[in-house]
Amino acid sequence: MSRKEGQKLKLLTLIDILMRETDEAHPLSVPRLVEMLAQRGIEAERKSIYADIETLKNLPDSPFDIIQRRGRGGGYYMADTPFELAELKLLVDAVYTSKFITARKSKTLIEKLGRFTSRWQQEELDRQVQVSGRIKSQDETILYTVDTLHGAITAGVQVRFKYCDWTLEKKMKPRHDGQYYQVSPWTLVWENGNYYLIAYTDGALRHYRVDKMQRAEALPDLPREGKEAFEGFDVNTYTQQLFGMFNGPVKQVTLRCENRLAGAMFDRFGTRPTPVICPGGDKFEVTVTVQVSPQFFGWVAGFAGGVEVTAPADVRSEMKKTLDLLQEQYR
C-alpha cells in the first residue's frame, strides 16, 4: 500500500471511530485514538492525529463537526451526525409501530439505523426496542410488494395482485377464488401502522392493504388510468373520512357533541370544520364528510352518548338500527 493510500485509510478509519465510538458524553483522547487505530492495524503518531482532525474540520463545507473538550476526561468527539438521537428514536418507533414489517426485519432495520450514531447512543435505541410488544406481520415478502408498487407508481403503469383475507386457521386466503385484482396505482398511504395502496379501478379511487396482497407484479405494457380522479385527491381528507379504512357511501353528517369532546373532533377531522355552539352552551354541532360504515357507527357509540348523529335522517336512522341491534344482542 502506498503512503497516500495508507493516509486515506487512516482518515477513513479515524472518521469511523469518531462517529461510532464518541459522543458528547464519551470523548476520546488522542492517545486513545492512537490505540484504537492500532487495534485496526493502522499505526499512527499523536502528532499526525492532531493534523488529521484539523484536516477533517477544515474541509470545504466539512460535514464533520469534531469538538475538543479540554481538561481531565476530555478529548475529541463527533458532535454532528447524520441523525440526532431524538430523530433516530422517532424512526425506531415508526418501524416498530408498522404492523406490516415483520419482527425480524424490524430488528434488522433498527440495527442499521443505529449505525448512524455512536454505539453508546445505539444502546438507547436498543432499550427503546424492548418496550414494544405490538402485533407484527409474519410475511417478509411484503417489502418486495412495496418495492413493486413504488416501481409501478414511478413508471406510471398498472399492477395486478391477489387480495386476501385471514381465515380462522390464521392463513391468508385469496378473495374471489384467487382471481387477480388489476388496478392503476397512484400513491401509498401509511395509516394506523398499516400501508395502503390508493389505486384507480372501476371508475373510482379505492384503497387496498398492502400486507393483504400476494404475487404483486407491475404490468409495463398497460399505462395507468385515473389521472383526473387523482388530481383532485387529498390524502388527509380521504383518511379523515374513513373509519378503520373501511369504505362506505360518502355523506355530510352533522354531529352534536359535548364541549369536552372538541379536541376529539379536531383530532379526527382536522380544524377545517367549524363548530356551532348549541342553545344552552354545553354542546356544539359540527358537520363533517365521512364514509358511512358500521365502523363509523361504532366510533360514535364509543363516546357513550357524548356524540349524537343529528343529520341526515337516513344516517341517524342507521345509527339507531345499529344501537337497537346491539341492545338486543346484549339482553
Coordinates of C-alpha atoms in Angstrom, one line a residue, residues 8-196:
K8 CA -6.7 7.8 3.1
L9 CA -7.3 4.6 5.0
K10 CA -6.2 6.2 8.3
L11 CA -8.6 9.2 7.7
L12 CA -11.5 6.9 6.9
T13 CA -10.9 4.8 10.0
L14 CA -10.5 7.8 12.2
I15 CA -13.8 9.1 10.9
D16 CA -15.5 5.8 11.7
I17 CA -14.0 5.7 15.2
L18 CA -15.2 9.3 15.9
M19 CA -18.7 8.5 14.6
R20 CA -19.2 5.2 16.3
E21 CA -17.2 5.4 19.5
T22 CA -17.7 9.0 20.5
D23 CA -20.4 11.5 21.5
E24 CA -20.7 14.4 23.9
A25 CA -20.6 12.0 26.9
H26 CA -17.8 9.8 25.5
P27 CA -14.9 11.9 24.1
L28 CA -11.7 10.1 23.2
S29 CA -8.2 11.4 23.9
V30 CA -5.5 11.4 21.2
P31 CA -3.5 8.6 22.9
R32 CA -6.7 6.5 23.0
L33 CA -7.4 7.3 19.3
V34 CA -3.8 6.1 18.5
E35 CA -4.5 2.8 20.4
M36 CA -7.8 2.2 18.6
L37 CA -6.2 2.8 15.2
A38 CA -3.5 0.3 16.2
Q39 CA -6.2 -2.3 17.1
R40 CA -7.4 -1.9 13.5
G41 CA -3.9 -2.4 12.1
I42 CA -3.1 1.2 11.4
E43 CA 0.0 2.7 13.0
A44 CA -0.1 6.5 13.7
E45 CA 1.7 9.1 15.8
R46 CA 0.0 11.5 18.1
K47 CA 1.1 14.5 16.1
S48 CA -0.5 13.1 12.9
I49 CA -3.8 12.6 14.7
Y50 CA -3.9 16.3 15.6
A51 CA -3.2 17.1 12.0
D52 CA -5.8 14.7 10.7
I53 CA -8.5 16.1 12.9
E54 CA -7.7 19.7 11.7
T55 CA -7.8 18.4 8.1
L56 CA -11.3 17.0 8.7
K57 CA -12.6 20.1 10.4
N58 CA -11.2 22.5 7.8
L59 CA -12.5 20.7 4.7
P60 CA -14.6 22.9 2.5
D61 CA -18.2 22.6 3.7
S62 CA -17.0 20.0 6.1
P63 CA -19.7 17.5 7.3
F64 CA -17.6 16.7 10.3
D65 CA -18.3 18.7 13.5
I66 CA -15.5 17.5 15.7
I67 CA -15.4 19.1 19.1
Q68 CA -12.5 19.1 21.6
R69 CA -13.2 19.0 25.3
R70 CA -10.3 20.2 27.4
G71 CA -9.3 19.2 30.9
R72 CA -9.5 16.0 32.7
G73 CA -11.5 13.3 31.0
G74 CA -11.5 15.4 27.8
G75 CA -10.8 14.5 24.3
Y76 CA -12.4 14.7 20.9
Y77 CA -15.9 13.7 19.9
M78 CA -18.2 13.9 16.8
A79 CA -20.9 16.4 17.6
D80 CA -22.8 16.4 14.2
T81 CA -24.0 13.0 13.0
P82 CA -26.5 12.4 10.1
F83 CA -29.3 12.0 12.6
E84 CA -29.9 13.4 16.1
L85 CA -30.7 10.7 18.7
A86 CA -34.3 12.1 19.0
E87 CA -34.7 11.7 15.3
L88 CA -33.5 8.1 15.4
K89 CA -35.8 7.3 18.2
L90 CA -38.7 8.6 16.1
L91 CA -37.7 6.4 13.2
V92 CA -37.3 3.4 15.5
D93 CA -40.8 3.9 16.9
A94 CA -42.1 4.2 13.3
V95 CA -40.6 0.9 12.4
Y96 CA -41.9 -0.8 15.4
T97 CA -45.5 0.6 15.1
S98 CA -45.6 -0.6 11.5
K99 CA -47.7 -3.8 11.5
F100 CA -46.6 -4.7 8.0
I101 CA -42.9 -5.0 8.9
T102 CA -42.0 -8.4 10.4
A103 CA -40.3 -8.6 13.8
R104 CA -37.1 -10.0 12.2
K105 CA -37.0 -7.3 9.6
S106 CA -37.7 -4.6 12.2
K107 CA -34.7 -5.7 14.2
T108 CA -32.5 -5.6 11.1
L109 CA -33.7 -2.1 10.3
I110 CA -33.2 -0.9 13.8
E111 CA -29.6 -2.2 13.8
K112 CA -28.9 -0.3 10.5
L113 CA -30.4 2.9 11.9
G114 CA -28.1 2.5 15.0
R115 CA -25.1 2.8 12.7
F116 CA -25.9 6.4 12.2
T117 CA -24.9 7.3 15.7
S118 CA -22.4 6.3 18.4
R119 CA -22.6 2.8 19.8
W120 CA -23.3 4.4 23.2
Q121 CA -26.4 6.1 21.9
Q122 CA -27.3 3.0 19.9
E123 CA -27.8 1.2 23.2
E124 CA -30.6 3.7 24.0
L125 CA -32.3 2.7 20.7
D126 CA -32.0 -1.0 21.7
R127 CA -33.6 -0.3 25.1
Q128 CA -36.4 1.5 23.3
V129 CA -37.0 -1.5 21.2
Q130 CA -37.7 -3.6 24.3
V131 CA -40.8 -1.7 25.2
S132 CA -42.7 -2.7 22.1
G133 CA -44.9 -5.8 22.0
R134 CA -47.1 -4.9 19.1
I135 CA -48.7 -7.2 16.6
K136 CA -46.4 -7.7 13.6
S137 CA -46.7 -9.2 10.2
Q138 CA -45.2 -12.7 9.6
D139 CA -44.7 -12.1 5.8
E140 CA -41.3 -11.0 4.8
T141 CA -42.2 -10.7 1.2
I142 CA -44.3 -7.5 1.9
L143 CA -41.1 -5.4 1.4
Y144 CA -40.8 -6.7 -2.1
T145 CA -44.5 -5.9 -2.7
V146 CA -44.0 -2.4 -1.5
D147 CA -41.0 -2.1 -3.9
T148 CA -43.1 -3.4 -6.8
L149 CA -45.8 -0.9 -6.1
H150 CA -43.4 2.0 -5.8
G151 CA -41.8 1.0 -9.1
A152 CA -45.2 0.8 -10.8
I153 CA -46.2 4.2 -9.4
T154 CA -42.9 5.7 -10.7
A155 CA -43.2 4.1 -14.1
G156 CA -46.9 5.1 -14.4
V157 CA -48.1 1.5 -15.1
Q158 CA -50.9 -0.8 -13.8
V159 CA -50.3 -3.6 -11.3
R160 CA -52.1 -6.8 -10.5
F161 CA -52.2 -8.8 -7.3
K162 CA -54.2 -11.4 -5.4
Y163 CA -56.1 -9.8 -2.5
C164 CA -56.5 -11.9 0.7
D165 CA -58.4 -12.3 3.9
W166 CA -57.5 -14.1 7.1
T167 CA -59.1 -17.5 7.8
L168 CA -59.8 -19.0 11.2
E169 CA -56.7 -21.1 10.6
K170 CA -54.6 -17.9 10.7
K171 CA -53.8 -18.2 7.0
M172 CA -54.3 -15.7 4.1
K173 CA -56.8 -16.9 1.6
P174 CA -57.2 -15.0 -1.7
R175 CA -60.6 -13.5 -2.4
H176 CA -62.7 -14.4 -5.5
D177 CA -61.2 -17.9 -5.8
G178 CA -57.7 -16.4 -6.4
Q179 CA -58.6 -14.1 -9.3
Y180 CA -56.2 -11.2 -9.8
Y181 CA -57.1 -7.6 -9.0
Q182 CA -55.9 -5.2 -11.7
V183 CA -55.6 -1.6 -10.7
S184 CA -53.9 1.7 -11.5
P185 CA -51.6 2.6 -8.6
W186 CA -51.3 6.3 -7.6
T187 CA -49.9 6.5 -4.1
L188 CA -49.1 4.7 -0.9
V189 CA -50.6 5.8 2.5
W190 CA -49.4 4.9 6.0
E191 CA -52.4 4.8 8.3
N192 CA -52.7 3.2 11.8
G193 CA -49.5 1.3 11.3
N194 CA -50.5 -0.3 8.0
Y195 CA -49.6 0.5 4.4
Y196 CA -52.4 1.1 1.9

